[in-house]
Structure formats: structure tokens, C-alpha cells
PDB file of C-alpha atoms in Angstrom:
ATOM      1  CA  UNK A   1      53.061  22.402  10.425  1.00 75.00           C
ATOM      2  CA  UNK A   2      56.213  20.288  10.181  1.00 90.00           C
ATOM      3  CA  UNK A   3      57.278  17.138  11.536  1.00 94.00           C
ATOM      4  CA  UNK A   4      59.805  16.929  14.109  1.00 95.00           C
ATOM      5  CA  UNK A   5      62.848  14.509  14.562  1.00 95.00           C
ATOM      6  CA  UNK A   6      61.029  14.038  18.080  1.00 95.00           C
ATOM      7  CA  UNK A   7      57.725  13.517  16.572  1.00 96.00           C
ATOM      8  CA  UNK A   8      59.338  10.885  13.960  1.00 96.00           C
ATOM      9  CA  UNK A   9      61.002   8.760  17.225  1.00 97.00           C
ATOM     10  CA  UNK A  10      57.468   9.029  18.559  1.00 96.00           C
ATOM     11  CA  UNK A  11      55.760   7.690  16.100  1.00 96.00           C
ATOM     12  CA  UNK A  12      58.318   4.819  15.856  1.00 96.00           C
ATOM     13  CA  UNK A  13      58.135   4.185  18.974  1.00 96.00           C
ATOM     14  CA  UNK A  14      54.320   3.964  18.897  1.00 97.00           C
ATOM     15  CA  UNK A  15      55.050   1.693  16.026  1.00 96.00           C
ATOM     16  CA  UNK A  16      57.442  -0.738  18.161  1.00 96.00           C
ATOM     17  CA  UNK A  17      60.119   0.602  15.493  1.00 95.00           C
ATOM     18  CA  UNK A  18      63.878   0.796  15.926  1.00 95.00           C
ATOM     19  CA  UNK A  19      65.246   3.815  14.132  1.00 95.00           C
ATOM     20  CA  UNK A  20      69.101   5.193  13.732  1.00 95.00           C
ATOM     21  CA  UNK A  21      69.416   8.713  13.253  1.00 95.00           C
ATOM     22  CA  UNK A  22      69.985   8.571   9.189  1.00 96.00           C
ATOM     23  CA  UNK A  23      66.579   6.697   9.258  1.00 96.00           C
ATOM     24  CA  UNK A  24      64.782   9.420  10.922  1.00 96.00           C
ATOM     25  CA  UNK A  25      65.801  11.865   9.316  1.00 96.00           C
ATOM     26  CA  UNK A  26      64.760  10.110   5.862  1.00 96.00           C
ATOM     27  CA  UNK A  27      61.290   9.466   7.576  1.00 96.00           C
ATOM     28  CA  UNK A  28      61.472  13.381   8.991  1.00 97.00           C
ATOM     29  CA  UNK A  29      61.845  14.461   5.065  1.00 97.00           C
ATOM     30  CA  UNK A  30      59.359  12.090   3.864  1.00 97.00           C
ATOM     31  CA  UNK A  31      56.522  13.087   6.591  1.00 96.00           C
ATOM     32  CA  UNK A  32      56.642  16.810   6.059  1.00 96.00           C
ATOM     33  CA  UNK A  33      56.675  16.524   1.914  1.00 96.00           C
ATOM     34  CA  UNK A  34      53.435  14.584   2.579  1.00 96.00           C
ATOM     35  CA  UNK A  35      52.428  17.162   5.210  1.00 95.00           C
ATOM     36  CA  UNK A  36      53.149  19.686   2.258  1.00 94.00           C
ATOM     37  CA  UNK A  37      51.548  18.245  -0.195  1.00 94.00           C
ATOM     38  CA  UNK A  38      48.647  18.206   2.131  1.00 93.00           C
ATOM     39  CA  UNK A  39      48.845  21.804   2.379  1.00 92.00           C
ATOM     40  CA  UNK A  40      48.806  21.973  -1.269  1.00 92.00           C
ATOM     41  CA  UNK A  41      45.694  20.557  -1.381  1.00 88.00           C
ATOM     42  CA  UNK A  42      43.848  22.886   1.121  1.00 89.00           C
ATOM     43  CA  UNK A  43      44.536  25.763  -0.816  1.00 91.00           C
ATOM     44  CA  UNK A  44      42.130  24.337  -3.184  1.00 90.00           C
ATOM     45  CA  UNK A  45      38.610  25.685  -3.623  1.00 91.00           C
ATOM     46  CA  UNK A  46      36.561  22.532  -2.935  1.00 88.00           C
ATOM     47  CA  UNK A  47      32.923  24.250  -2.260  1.00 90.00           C
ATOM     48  CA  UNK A  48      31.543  23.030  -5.379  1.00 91.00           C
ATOM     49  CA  UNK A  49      32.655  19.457  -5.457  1.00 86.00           C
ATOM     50  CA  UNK A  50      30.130  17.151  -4.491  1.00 86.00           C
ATOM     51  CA  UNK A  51      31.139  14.686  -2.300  1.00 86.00           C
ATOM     52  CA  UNK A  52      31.765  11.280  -3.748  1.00 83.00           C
ATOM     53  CA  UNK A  53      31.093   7.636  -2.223  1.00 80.00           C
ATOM     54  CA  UNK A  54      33.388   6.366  -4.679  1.00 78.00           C
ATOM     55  CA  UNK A  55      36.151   7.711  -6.654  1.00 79.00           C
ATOM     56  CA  UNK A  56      35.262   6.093  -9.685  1.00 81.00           C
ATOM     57  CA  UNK A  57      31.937   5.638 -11.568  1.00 78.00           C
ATOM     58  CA  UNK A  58      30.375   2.437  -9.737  1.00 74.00           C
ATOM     59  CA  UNK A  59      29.222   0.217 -12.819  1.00 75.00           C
ATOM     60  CA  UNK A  60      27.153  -2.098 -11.538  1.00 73.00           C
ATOM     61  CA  UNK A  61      25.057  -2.679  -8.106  1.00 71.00           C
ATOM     62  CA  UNK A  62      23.677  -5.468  -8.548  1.00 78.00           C
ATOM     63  CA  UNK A  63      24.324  -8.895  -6.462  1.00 82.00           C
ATOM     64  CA  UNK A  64      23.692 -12.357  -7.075  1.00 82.00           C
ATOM     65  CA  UNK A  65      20.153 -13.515  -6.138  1.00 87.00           C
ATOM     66  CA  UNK A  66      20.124 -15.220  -2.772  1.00 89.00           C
ATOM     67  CA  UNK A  67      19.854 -18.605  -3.355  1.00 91.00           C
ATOM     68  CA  UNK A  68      19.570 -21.609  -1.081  1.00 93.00           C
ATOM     69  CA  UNK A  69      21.829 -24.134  -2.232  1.00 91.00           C
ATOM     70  CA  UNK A  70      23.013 -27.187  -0.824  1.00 92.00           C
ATOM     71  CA  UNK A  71      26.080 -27.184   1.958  1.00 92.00           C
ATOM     72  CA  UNK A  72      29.137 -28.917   1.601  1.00 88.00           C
ATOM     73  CA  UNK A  73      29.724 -32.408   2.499  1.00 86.00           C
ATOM     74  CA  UNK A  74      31.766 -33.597   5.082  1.00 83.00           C
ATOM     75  CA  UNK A  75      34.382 -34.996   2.591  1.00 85.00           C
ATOM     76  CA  UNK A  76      34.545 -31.943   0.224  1.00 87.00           C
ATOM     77  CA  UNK A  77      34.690 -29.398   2.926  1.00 85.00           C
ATOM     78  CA  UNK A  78      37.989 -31.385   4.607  1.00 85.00           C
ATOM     79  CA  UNK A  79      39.197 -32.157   1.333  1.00 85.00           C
ATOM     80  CA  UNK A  80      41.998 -29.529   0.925  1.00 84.00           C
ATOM     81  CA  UNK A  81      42.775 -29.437   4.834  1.00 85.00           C
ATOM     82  CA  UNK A  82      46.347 -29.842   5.807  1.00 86.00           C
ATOM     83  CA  UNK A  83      45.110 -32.053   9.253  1.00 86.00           C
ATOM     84  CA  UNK A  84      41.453 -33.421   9.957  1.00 82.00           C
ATOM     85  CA  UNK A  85      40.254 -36.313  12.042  1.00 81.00           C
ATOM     86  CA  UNK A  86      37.173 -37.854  11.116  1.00 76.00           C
ATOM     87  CA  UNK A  87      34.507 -34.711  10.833  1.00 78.00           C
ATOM     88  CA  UNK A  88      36.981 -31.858  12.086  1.00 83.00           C
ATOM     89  CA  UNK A  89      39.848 -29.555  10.819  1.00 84.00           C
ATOM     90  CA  UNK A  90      43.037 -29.942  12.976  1.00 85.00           C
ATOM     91  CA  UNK A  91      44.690 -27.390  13.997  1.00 84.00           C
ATOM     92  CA  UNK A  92      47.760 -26.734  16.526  1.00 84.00           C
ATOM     93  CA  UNK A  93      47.061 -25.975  19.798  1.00 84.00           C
ATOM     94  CA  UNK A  94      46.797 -21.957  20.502  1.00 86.00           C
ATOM     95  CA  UNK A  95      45.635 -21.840  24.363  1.00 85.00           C
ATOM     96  CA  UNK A  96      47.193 -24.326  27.049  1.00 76.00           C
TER      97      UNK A  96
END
């Protein structure tokens, strides 16, 4: 399979980028040495590899104990905000 300078404009376009024809061609080159390297790795005999969950050995499972704790007040939960007004964060408005 190879990539076509058609399929790179595609995907560009699906990717609300503007490409000149230098570019695509770079990104044509690029997508089918991926798409070969891809390849490459099919040819391998993968029957028996396990599958993994992760790539690395996982060291440690364990999570904090679930502890009830008491919330924030007021004051330290607005102190760092750029804008608040009495109990609330203020923030611009988004909907009109």
C-alpha cells in the first residue's frame, strides 16, 4: 500500500490544513516510510508473544487509601483565582 499525493491533500483537508505542493510531497514521503515500516513489522512472527497491557513492567498497583478529609475553604479554594466575587470564580462570558 502507498500513500498518494491525493490521499495526502485528503487528509489535510480533513485536517483543515493548507498544503503547497513541496509540502505534500514531504508528507507523501514521510506517510509511506511509516506505511513501510509498518509492513516491516507484519512480516514478523508474533504467535508467541503474549499480549501485553503495558509495555513496561508495572511496579506498583497500589493507590492511596480513600480517605475522607476535610474540603477546602472558601478562601483557600479562591485563593490563586485570577477573578472571584465573594464565594465564586469569575470567569468571561462564553454564551450570550
Amino acid at each position: 500500500m502507498s500513500v498518494s499525493k491525493e490521499d495526502v491533500y485528503y487528509v489535510a483537508n480533513l485536517a483543515r490544513l493548507q498544503l503547497n505542493d513541496s509540502e505534500a510531497e514531504g508528507l507523501q514521503k514521510d506517510m509511506n516510510n511509516i506505511l513501510g515500516y509498518i509492513e516491516t513489522l507484519n512480516e514478523l512472527d508474533t504467535s508467541d508473544v503474549e499480549p501485553l497491557e503495558h509495555v513496561t513492567e508495572v511496579i506498583s498497583t497500589e493507590f492511596r487509601k480513600d480517605e475522607a478529609k476535610e474540603p477546602l475553604s472558601h478562601e483557600d479554594a479562591l485563593k490563586n483565582a485570577p477573578d472571584a466575587d465573594s464565594d465564586y470564580f469569575r470567569v468571561p462570558r462564553v454564551i450570550e
